[in-house]
C-alpha cells in the first residue's frame, strides 16, 4: 500500500469509525511519554510547566502538528510544513543530546501502537489486518520523514515485508524499552500531575482527586509506578470497565454507521481568510488559536502559522532548516510505498 492509501484509511478511522477512542488514544500516547525520566526531565527543565498557560500551549502545539500531518494528504503542503516544523523543534534538543534516537523511536511507536490497544480494549470491534498494516505503513513513513533511525529493529538492514511486519518489530522493541527505561522519577510525577490538572481545569476542586483516580485506571502497572501514582480502588476499575462494555455493546448492536455529515473535524479545512492562518477547531484546557478570542489576544485567536508553532523562544525561528526539510520531502514524493 502507498502512504496516500494508508493515510486515507487512518483518516476515516479517526474521523468516522472511532473518533472518540482514537482521540483519547493519541492524548494518552503523549501522556505515556511522561513515564520516561529522560523525556519528563527535559520537559520540566524547559520551564514550560511554569504556568498553566504555557503548559497548555505546549500540548496545543504538539496536537496541531500531529493532526496536521496525520489528517492531511502525505504530499500536501500542510503535512510537509508540519513535519518540517516538528523536525526543527526536535533538532534543537537532539543536537545537545537531550533527546536520543531511542526516545524518538519510542514516541513514534506509541502513536503507532496506542490507538490499536485502545480500540481493541474499548471499541465495538478490533482493527482488521488491513487497518493494522495501514498504521504500520503510515508511521514507518513518518519516521522516515523525521529521520528516526531504525537500527534497533531486527530487520533494519534487510527491510520489512509490509506495515504489519514493521509494526510487530516496533511493538516488541518498545516493550523492551519500557522495561529498561520506564522507571519511577519525581519529574514523571510532576509532569503527569501538571497535565492532569490541565485536563481537569474546569472540574471543581473537590472532584479533582476522583478525576485522577479515574485516569489511573487506564494506566498499566509499570506506567502507574513510573509516575508514582497510587493504585485506584477496585470500584473505579469495575465501574469504568462496565461503562465501556455497555458502550461497546450499544455501538456494536444498536448504533448505525456514522454518516459522512457527522464526520469529526479535528482541523480546519481552510485558513482564516482575514489572517491567512489556521484556527483551532477545539481545545483541551485553554482556547489557544480558537475563534472567537477569549481574554483579548491572550490565546492567539488570529490562529497559527507553522513557523510560529513551538515555545516562545523558538517562534519565527528555524525557517532555513524548515526550508531544507520542505525541499527534501517534496523531492521524495511522499505518497508512495515506504517498503518499495
mmCIF file of C-alpha atoms in Angstrom:
data_model
loop_
_atom_site.group_PDB
_atom_site.id
_atom_site.type_symbol
_atom_site.label_atom_id
_atom_site.label_comp_id
_atom_site.label_asym_id
_atom_site.label_seq_id
_atom_site.Cartn_x
_atom_site.Cartn_y
_atom_site.Cartn_z
ATOM 1 C CA UNK A 1 0.000 0.000 0.000
ATOM 2 C CA UNK A 2 1.112 3.557 -0.639
ATOM 3 C CA UNK A 3 1.291 6.229 2.048
ATOM 4 C CA UNK A 4 -1.591 8.016 0.314
ATOM 5 C CA UNK A 5 -3.689 4.845 0.626
ATOM 6 C CA UNK A 6 -2.960 4.253 4.306
ATOM 7 C CA UNK A 7 -3.429 7.885 5.285
ATOM 8 C CA UNK A 8 -6.931 7.770 3.805
ATOM 9 C CA UNK A 9 -7.681 4.613 5.835
ATOM 10 C CA UNK A 10 -6.416 6.156 9.096
ATOM 11 C CA UNK A 11 -8.269 9.390 8.406
ATOM 12 C CA UNK A 12 -11.572 7.504 8.148
ATOM 13 C CA UNK A 13 -10.795 5.553 11.333
ATOM 14 C CA UNK A 14 -10.093 8.818 13.159
ATOM 15 C CA UNK A 15 -12.958 10.915 11.827
ATOM 16 C CA UNK A 16 -15.698 8.374 11.096
ATOM 17 C CA UNK A 17 -15.170 4.941 12.643
ATOM 18 C CA UNK A 18 -13.648 5.573 16.098
ATOM 19 C CA UNK A 19 -13.417 9.366 16.622
ATOM 20 C CA UNK A 20 -13.654 9.323 20.425
ATOM 21 C CA UNK A 21 -11.296 6.452 21.187
ATOM 22 C CA UNK A 22 -8.777 7.477 18.520
ATOM 23 C CA UNK A 23 -8.686 10.953 20.035
ATOM 24 C CA UNK A 24 -8.242 9.619 23.573
ATOM 25 C CA UNK A 25 -5.540 7.178 22.461
ATOM 26 C CA UNK A 26 -3.394 9.907 20.894
ATOM 27 C CA UNK A 27 -3.697 12.049 24.024
ATOM 28 C CA UNK A 28 -2.741 9.001 26.078
ATOM 29 C CA UNK A 29 0.235 8.280 23.801
ATOM 30 C CA UNK A 30 1.582 11.744 24.603
ATOM 31 C CA UNK A 31 0.832 11.230 28.295
ATOM 32 C CA UNK A 32 2.647 7.886 28.301
ATOM 33 C CA UNK A 33 5.928 9.506 27.264
ATOM 34 C CA UNK A 34 5.914 11.268 30.635
ATOM 35 C CA UNK A 35 6.736 7.928 32.252
ATOM 36 C CA UNK A 36 10.262 8.072 30.776
ATOM 37 C CA UNK A 37 12.609 10.131 33.005
ATOM 38 C CA UNK A 38 14.786 11.337 30.101
ATOM 39 C CA UNK A 39 11.664 12.809 28.478
ATOM 40 C CA UNK A 40 10.000 14.175 31.610
ATOM 41 C CA UNK A 41 13.199 15.748 32.962
ATOM 42 C CA UNK A 42 13.733 17.626 29.684
ATOM 43 C CA UNK A 43 10.166 18.943 29.623
ATOM 44 C CA UNK A 44 10.370 20.037 33.251
ATOM 45 C CA UNK A 45 13.733 21.731 32.609
ATOM 46 C CA UNK A 46 12.369 23.790 29.689
ATOM 47 C CA UNK A 47 10.164 25.703 32.133
ATOM 48 C CA UNK A 48 7.059 25.120 30.032
ATOM 49 C CA UNK A 49 5.264 23.931 33.162
ATOM 50 C CA UNK A 50 5.782 27.237 34.947
ATOM 51 C CA UNK A 51 2.170 28.310 34.301
ATOM 52 C CA UNK A 52 -0.959 26.521 33.162
ATOM 53 C CA UNK A 53 -0.990 28.705 30.027
ATOM 54 C CA UNK A 54 2.487 27.657 28.866
ATOM 55 C CA UNK A 55 1.823 24.021 29.712
ATOM 56 C CA UNK A 56 -1.444 24.029 27.784
ATOM 57 C CA UNK A 57 0.213 25.794 24.856
ATOM 58 C CA UNK A 58 2.822 23.042 24.574
ATOM 59 C CA UNK A 59 0.032 20.447 24.452
ATOM 60 C CA UNK A 60 -1.843 22.503 21.869
ATOM 61 C CA UNK A 61 1.292 22.921 19.725
ATOM 62 C CA UNK A 62 2.014 19.196 19.760
ATOM 63 C CA UNK A 63 -1.606 18.398 18.937
ATOM 64 C CA UNK A 64 -1.654 20.818 15.996
ATOM 65 C CA UNK A 65 1.431 19.294 14.383
ATOM 66 C CA UNK A 66 0.232 15.716 14.907
ATOM 67 C CA UNK A 67 -3.204 16.403 13.474
ATOM 68 C CA UNK A 68 -1.848 18.365 10.531
ATOM 69 C CA UNK A 69 0.459 15.621 9.305
ATOM 70 C CA UNK A 70 -1.918 12.770 10.162
ATOM 71 C CA UNK A 71 -5.126 14.133 8.644
ATOM 72 C CA UNK A 72 -3.816 15.842 5.511
ATOM 73 C CA UNK A 73 -2.525 14.005 2.451
ATOM 74 C CA UNK A 74 1.153 12.993 2.890
ATOM 75 C CA UNK A 75 2.284 15.011 -0.127
ATOM 76 C CA UNK A 76 0.275 18.122 0.809
ATOM 77 C CA UNK A 77 1.979 21.382 1.722
ATOM 78 C CA UNK A 78 0.355 21.388 5.175
ATOM 79 C CA UNK A 79 1.662 17.923 6.016
ATOM 80 C CA UNK A 80 5.182 18.717 4.855
ATOM 81 C CA UNK A 81 5.226 22.014 6.733
ATOM 82 C CA UNK A 82 4.055 20.297 9.928
ATOM 83 C CA UNK A 83 6.795 17.665 9.653
ATOM 84 C CA UNK A 84 9.397 20.334 8.877
ATOM 85 C CA UNK A 85 8.389 22.318 11.958
ATOM 86 C CA UNK A 86 8.431 19.273 14.228
ATOM 87 C CA UNK A 87 11.840 18.244 12.888
ATOM 88 C CA UNK A 88 13.227 21.705 13.604
ATOM 89 C CA UNK A 89 11.880 21.798 17.166
ATOM 90 C CA UNK A 90 13.260 18.338 17.948
ATOM 91 C CA UNK A 91 16.618 19.070 16.323
ATOM 92 C CA UNK A 92 17.398 21.773 18.863
ATOM 93 C CA UNK A 93 17.362 19.172 21.638
ATOM 94 C CA UNK A 94 18.837 16.337 19.566
ATOM 95 C CA UNK A 95 21.961 18.366 18.813
ATOM 96 C CA UNK A 96 22.630 18.775 22.530
ATOM 97 C CA UNK A 97 21.947 15.092 23.243
ATOM 98 C CA UNK A 98 18.879 15.852 25.367
ATOM 99 C CA UNK A 99 16.680 13.750 23.065
ATOM 100 C CA UNK A 100 18.091 10.394 21.968
ATOM 101 C CA UNK A 101 17.245 8.327 18.901
ATOM 102 C CA UNK A 102 15.676 5.747 21.231
ATOM 103 C CA UNK A 103 13.423 8.404 22.769
ATOM 104 C CA UNK A 104 12.294 9.409 19.286
ATOM 105 C CA UNK A 105 11.626 5.827 18.193
ATOM 106 C CA UNK A 106 9.711 5.092 21.395
ATOM 107 C CA UNK A 107 7.497 8.150 20.950
ATOM 108 C CA UNK A 108 6.840 7.154 17.329
ATOM 109 C CA UNK A 109 5.965 3.626 18.462
ATOM 110 C CA UNK A 110 3.330 4.941 20.863
ATOM 111 C CA UNK A 111 1.460 6.774 18.102
ATOM 112 C CA UNK A 112 1.506 3.585 16.033
ATOM 113 C CA UNK A 113 0.540 1.224 18.866
ATOM 114 C CA UNK A 114 -1.690 3.030 21.383
ATOM 115 C CA UNK A 115 -4.696 3.526 19.052
ATOM 116 C CA UNK A 116 -4.669 -0.226 18.367
ATOM 117 C CA UNK A 117 -4.541 -1.056 22.076
ATOM 118 C CA UNK A 118 -7.365 1.321 22.936
ATOM 119 C CA UNK A 119 -9.571 0.182 20.073
ATOM 120 C CA UNK A 120 -9.042 -3.498 20.924
ATOM 121 C CA UNK A 121 -9.910 -2.817 24.563
ATOM 122 C CA UNK A 122 -12.767 -0.328 24.339
ATOM 123 C CA UNK A 123 -14.304 -0.241 20.853
ATOM 124 C CA UNK A 124 -17.087 -2.307 19.305
ATOM 125 C CA UNK A 125 -14.658 -4.155 17.005
ATOM 126 C CA UNK A 126 -10.940 -4.746 16.600
ATOM 127 C CA UNK A 127 -8.864 -3.354 13.769
ATOM 128 C CA UNK A 128 -8.543 -5.561 10.712
ATOM 129 C CA UNK A 129 -5.189 -6.792 9.389
ATOM 130 C CA UNK A 130 -5.502 -4.235 6.590
ATOM 131 C CA UNK A 131 -6.001 -1.397 9.089
ATOM 132 C CA UNK A 132 -3.076 -2.576 11.227
ATOM 133 C CA UNK A 133 -0.915 -2.734 8.117
ATOM 134 C CA UNK A 134 -2.028 0.796 7.237
ATOM 135 C CA UNK A 135 -0.994 2.048 10.685
ATOM 136 C CA UNK A 136 2.425 0.429 10.440
ATOM 137 C CA UNK A 137 2.983 1.737 6.910
ATOM 138 C CA UNK A 138 1.937 5.290 7.807
ATOM 139 C CA UNK A 139 4.073 5.604 10.930
ATOM 140 C CA UNK A 140 7.070 3.925 9.312
ATOM 141 C CA UNK A 141 6.900 6.557 6.570
ATOM 142 C CA UNK A 142 6.514 9.254 9.211
ATOM 143 C CA UNK A 143 9.645 8.029 10.964
ATOM 144 C CA UNK A 144 11.492 8.165 7.640
ATOM 145 C CA UNK A 145 10.388 11.771 7.151
ATOM 146 C CA UNK A 146 11.615 12.615 10.664
ATOM 147 C CA UNK A 147 14.922 10.795 10.062
ATOM 148 C CA UNK A 148 14.387 8.458 13.003
ATOM 149 C CA UNK A 149 16.928 5.592 12.782
ATOM 150 C CA UNK A 150 15.568 2.042 12.852
ATOM 151 C CA UNK A 151 18.903 0.416 13.715
ATOM 152 C CA UNK A 152 17.404 -1.068 16.887
ATOM 153 C CA UNK A 153 14.896 -3.143 14.902
ATOM 154 C CA UNK A 154 15.936 -6.647 13.704
ATOM 155 C CA UNK A 155 15.001 -6.152 10.043
ATOM 156 C CA UNK A 156 16.586 -2.740 9.623
ATOM 157 C CA UNK A 157 19.265 -3.967 7.198
ATOM 158 C CA UNK A 158 17.165 -6.403 5.162
ATOM 159 C CA UNK A 159 13.956 -4.378 5.262
ATOM 160 C CA UNK A 160 10.371 -5.189 6.206
ATOM 161 C CA UNK A 161 7.782 -7.054 4.158
ATOM 162 C CA UNK A 162 4.997 -4.617 4.972
ATOM 163 C CA UNK A 163 3.478 -2.427 7.661
ATOM 164 C CA UNK A 164 2.409 -5.420 9.771
ATOM 165 C CA UNK A 165 5.994 -6.702 9.879
ATOM 166 C CA UNK A 166 7.325 -3.274 10.897
ATOM 167 C CA UNK A 167 4.575 -2.808 13.494
ATOM 168 C CA UNK A 168 5.312 -6.152 15.166
ATOM 169 C CA UNK A 169 9.018 -5.394 15.480
ATOM 170 C CA UNK A 170 8.309 -1.912 16.842
ATOM 171 C CA UNK A 171 5.901 -3.427 19.386
ATOM 172 C CA UNK A 172 8.483 -5.905 20.665
ATOM 173 C CA UNK A 173 11.197 -3.242 20.802
ATOM 174 C CA UNK A 174 9.001 -0.713 22.646
ATOM 175 C CA UNK A 175 8.151 -3.267 25.351
ATOM 176 C CA UNK A 176 11.862 -3.876 25.959
ATOM 177 C CA UNK A 177 12.455 -0.132 26.013
ATOM 178 C CA UNK A 178 9.774 0.328 28.667
ATOM 179 C CA UNK A 179 11.228 -2.455 30.790
ATOM 180 C CA UNK A 180 14.598 -0.709 30.753
ATOM 181 C CA UNK A 181 13.669 2.979 30.931
ATOM 182 C CA UNK A 182 10.146 3.405 32.302
ATOM 183 C CA UNK A 183 11.140 3.796 35.941
ATOM 184 C CA UNK A 184 9.886 5.955 38.817
ATOM 185 C CA UNK A 185 11.077 9.565 38.878
ATOM 186 C CA UNK A 186 9.824 12.733 40.520
ATOM 187 C CA UNK A 187 9.874 14.541 37.155
ATOM 188 C CA UNK A 188 7.489 11.890 35.794
ATOM 189 C CA UNK A 189 5.069 12.573 38.640
ATOM 190 C CA UNK A 190 5.326 16.365 38.349
ATOM 191 C CA UNK A 191 4.758 16.338 34.618
ATOM 192 C CA UNK A 192 1.860 13.876 34.803
ATOM 193 C CA UNK A 193 0.139 15.817 37.588
ATOM 194 C CA UNK A 194 0.620 19.084 35.728
ATOM 195 C CA UNK A 195 -1.153 17.706 32.684
ATOM 196 C CA UNK A 196 -3.939 16.105 34.696
ATOM 197 C CA UNK A 197 -4.521 19.486 36.310
ATOM 198 C CA UNK A 198 -4.902 20.914 32.805
ATOM 199 C CA UNK A 199 -7.253 18.115 31.776
ATOM 200 C CA UNK A 200 -9.486 18.787 34.778
ATOM 201 C CA UNK A 201 -9.080 22.562 34.817
ATOM 202 C CA UNK A 202 -12.855 23.112 34.805
ATOM 203 C CA UNK A 203 -13.555 20.415 37.385
ATOM 204 C CA UNK A 204 -14.461 21.566 40.933
ATOM 205 C CA UNK A 205 -11.512 21.218 43.307
ATOM 206 C CA UNK A 206 -13.389 18.669 45.383
ATOM 207 C CA UNK A 207 -13.663 16.336 42.372
ATOM 208 C CA UNK A 208 -10.036 16.579 41.210
ATOM 209 C CA UNK A 209 -8.963 13.525 43.190
ATOM 210 C CA UNK A 210 -11.790 11.456 41.692
ATOM 211 C CA UNK A 211 -10.757 12.547 38.209
ATOM 212 C CA UNK A 212 -7.154 11.500 38.802
ATOM 213 C CA UNK A 213 -8.252 8.121 40.150
ATOM 214 C CA UNK A 214 -10.309 7.595 37.008
ATOM 215 C CA UNK A 215 -7.287 8.331 34.804
ATOM 216 C CA UNK A 216 -5.156 5.950 36.858
ATOM 217 C CA UNK A 217 -7.479 3.099 35.855
ATOM 218 C CA UNK A 218 -6.192 3.435 32.291
ATOM 219 C CA UNK A 219 -2.529 3.135 33.323
ATOM 220 C CA UNK A 220 -0.790 -0.223 33.314
ATOM 221 C CA UNK A 221 1.183 -1.065 36.464
ATOM 222 C CA UNK A 222 4.582 -0.137 35.027
ATOM 223 C CA UNK A 223 3.408 3.299 33.882
ATOM 224 C CA UNK A 224 1.487 3.960 37.106
ATOM 225 C CA UNK A 225 4.539 3.117 39.220
ATOM 226 C CA UNK A 226 6.816 5.202 36.984
ATOM 227 C CA UNK A 227 4.527 8.183 37.589
ATOM 228 C CA UNK A 228 4.434 7.366 41.313
ATOM 229 C CA UNK A 229 0.629 7.276 41.357
ATOM 230 C CA UNK A 230 -1.249 5.119 43.887
ATOM 231 C CA UNK A 231 -3.455 2.356 42.531
ATOM 232 C CA UNK A 232 -7.125 3.258 42.171
ATOM 233 C CA UNK A 233 -9.656 1.351 44.317
ATOM 234 C CA UNK A 234 -11.218 -1.650 42.590
ATOM 235 C CA UNK A 235 -14.615 0.072 42.429
ATOM 236 C CA UNK A 236 -13.172 2.510 39.869
ATOM 237 C CA UNK A 237 -11.916 -0.347 37.699
ATOM 238 C CA UNK A 238 -15.218 -2.219 37.851
ATOM 239 C CA UNK A 239 -17.311 0.881 37.184
ATOM 240 C CA UNK A 240 -15.287 2.160 34.244
ATOM 241 C CA UNK A 241 -14.934 -1.243 32.619
ATOM 242 C CA UNK A 242 -18.703 -1.728 32.935
ATOM 243 C CA UNK A 243 -19.417 1.640 31.310
ATOM 244 C CA UNK A 244 -17.100 0.902 28.393
ATOM 245 C CA UNK A 245 -18.555 -2.593 27.994
ATOM 246 C CA UNK A 246 -22.074 -1.166 27.765
ATOM 247 C CA UNK A 247 -20.874 1.426 25.254
ATOM 248 C CA UNK A 248 -19.237 -1.329 23.204
ATOM 249 C CA UNK A 249 -22.451 -3.370 23.132
ATOM 250 C CA UNK A 250 -24.577 -0.358 22.233
ATOM 251 C CA UNK A 251 -22.333 0.597 19.307
ATOM 252 C CA UNK A 252 -21.998 -2.983 18.063
ATOM 253 C CA UNK A 253 -25.658 -3.998 18.170
ATOM 254 C CA UNK A 254 -27.774 -0.833 18.202
ATOM 255 C CA UNK A 255 -25.914 2.084 16.581
ATOM 256 C CA UNK A 256 -25.945 2.815 12.864
ATOM 257 C CA UNK A 257 -22.734 3.640 10.953
ATOM 258 C CA UNK A 258 -21.687 7.266 11.367
ATOM 259 C CA UNK A 259 -22.852 9.215 8.277
ATOM 260 C CA UNK A 260 -20.474 11.441 6.351
ATOM 261 C CA UNK A 261 -22.148 14.643 7.544
ATOM 262 C CA UNK A 262 -21.228 13.688 11.139
ATOM 263 C CA UNK A 263 -17.555 13.203 10.295
ATOM 264 C CA UNK A 264 -15.446 14.528 13.179
ATOM 265 C CA UNK A 265 -13.429 17.592 12.174
ATOM 266 C CA UNK A 266 -10.208 17.978 14.150
ATOM 267 C CA UNK A 267 -8.530 20.597 11.947
ATOM 268 C CA UNK A 268 -9.812 23.430 9.744
ATOM 269 C CA UNK A 269 -10.051 22.702 6.030
ATOM 270 C CA UNK A 270 -9.023 26.221 5.031
ATOM 271 C CA UNK A 271 -7.142 29.139 6.584
ATOM 272 C CA UNK A 272 -8.959 32.136 8.005
ATOM 273 C CA UNK A 273 -9.458 34.474 5.014
ATOM 274 C CA UNK A 274 -8.798 37.533 7.202
ATOM 275 C CA UNK A 275 -5.467 36.381 8.652
ATOM 276 C CA UNK A 276 -4.251 33.644 6.322
ATOM 277 C CA UNK A 277 -3.712 31.480 9.413
ATOM 278 C CA UNK A 278 -5.449 28.370 10.689
ATOM 279 C CA UNK A 279 -7.743 28.485 13.727
ATOM 280 C CA UNK A 280 -8.089 25.549 16.103
ATOM 281 C CA UNK A 281 -11.350 23.622 15.942
ATOM 282 C CA UNK A 282 -11.333 22.533 19.596
ATOM 283 C CA UNK A 283 -9.114 22.578 22.674
ATOM 284 C CA UNK A 284 -8.485 20.688 25.928
ATOM 285 C CA UNK A 285 -7.966 23.403 28.528
ATOM 286 C CA UNK A 286 -7.184 26.905 27.215
ATOM 287 C CA UNK A 287 -8.604 28.119 23.871
ATOM 288 C CA UNK A 288 -5.308 28.510 22.036
ATOM 289 C CA UNK A 289 -5.770 29.839 18.476
ATOM 290 C CA UNK A 290 -9.540 29.410 18.564
ATOM 291 C CA UNK A 291 -12.159 31.935 17.493
ATOM 292 C CA UNK A 292 -13.683 33.950 18.969
ATOM 293 C CA UNK A 293 -10.759 35.058 21.085
ATOM 294 C CA UNK A 294 -11.189 34.868 24.859
ATOM 295 C CA UNK A 295 -9.343 37.321 27.110
ATOM 296 C CA UNK A 296 -8.368 39.546 24.203
ATOM 297 C CA UNK A 297 -5.308 38.267 22.327
ATOM 298 C CA UNK A 298 -4.010 36.145 25.206
ATOM 299 C CA UNK A 299 -4.581 32.848 23.393
ATOM 300 C CA UNK A 300 -3.630 33.966 19.870
ATOM 301 C CA UNK A 301 -7.112 33.978 18.280
ATOM 302 C CA UNK A 302 -5.528 35.013 14.971
ATOM 303 C CA UNK A 303 -4.588 31.359 14.505
ATOM 304 C CA UNK A 304 -1.353 29.555 13.725
ATOM 305 C CA UNK A 305 1.298 29.650 11.048
ATOM 306 C CA UNK A 306 3.634 26.668 11.031
ATOM 307 C CA UNK A 307 6.798 28.714 11.540
ATOM 308 C CA UNK A 308 5.388 30.123 14.796
ATOM 309 C CA UNK A 309 4.469 26.812 16.424
ATOM 310 C CA UNK A 310 6.575 25.903 19.445
ATOM 311 C CA UNK A 311 7.962 27.553 22.598
ATOM 312 C CA UNK A 312 8.041 31.344 22.631
ATOM 313 C CA UNK A 313 11.830 31.349 22.302
ATOM 314 C CA UNK A 314 11.543 29.441 19.000
ATOM 315 C CA UNK A 315 8.733 31.440 17.402
ATOM 316 C CA UNK A 316 9.687 32.712 13.964
ATOM 317 C CA UNK A 317 12.973 30.816 14.044
ATOM 318 C CA UNK A 318 14.074 27.809 12.011
ATOM 319 C CA UNK A 319 12.801 28.946 8.623
ATOM 320 C CA UNK A 320 16.022 27.946 6.845
ATOM 321 C CA UNK A 321 16.011 24.494 8.473
ATOM 322 C CA UNK A 322 12.332 24.065 7.626
ATOM 323 C CA UNK A 323 13.016 25.005 4.018
ATOM 324 C CA UNK A 324 15.647 22.270 3.751
ATOM 325 C CA UNK A 325 13.142 19.705 5.009
ATOM 326 C CA UNK A 326 10.441 21.035 2.687
ATOM 327 C CA UNK A 327 12.740 20.567 -0.318
ATOM 328 C CA UNK A 328 13.819 17.078 0.792
ATOM 329 C CA UNK A 329 10.296 15.789 1.401
ATOM 330 C CA UNK A 330 8.907 17.379 -1.769
ATOM 331 C CA UNK A 331 11.607 15.711 -3.847
ATOM 332 C CA UNK A 332 10.876 12.346 -2.191
ATOM 333 C CA UNK A 333 7.252 12.358 -3.418
ATOM 334 C CA UNK A 334 5.942 11.035 -0.108
ATOM 335 C CA UNK A 335 2.758 9.406 -1.416
ATOM 336 C CA UNK A 336 4.439 6.133 -2.446
ATOM 337 C CA UNK A 337 5.146 2.894 -0.573
ATOM 338 C CA UNK A 338 7.860 3.168 2.118
ATOM 339 C CA UNK A 339 8.747 -0.519 1.705
ATOM 340 C CA UNK A 340 9.444 -0.371 -2.021
#
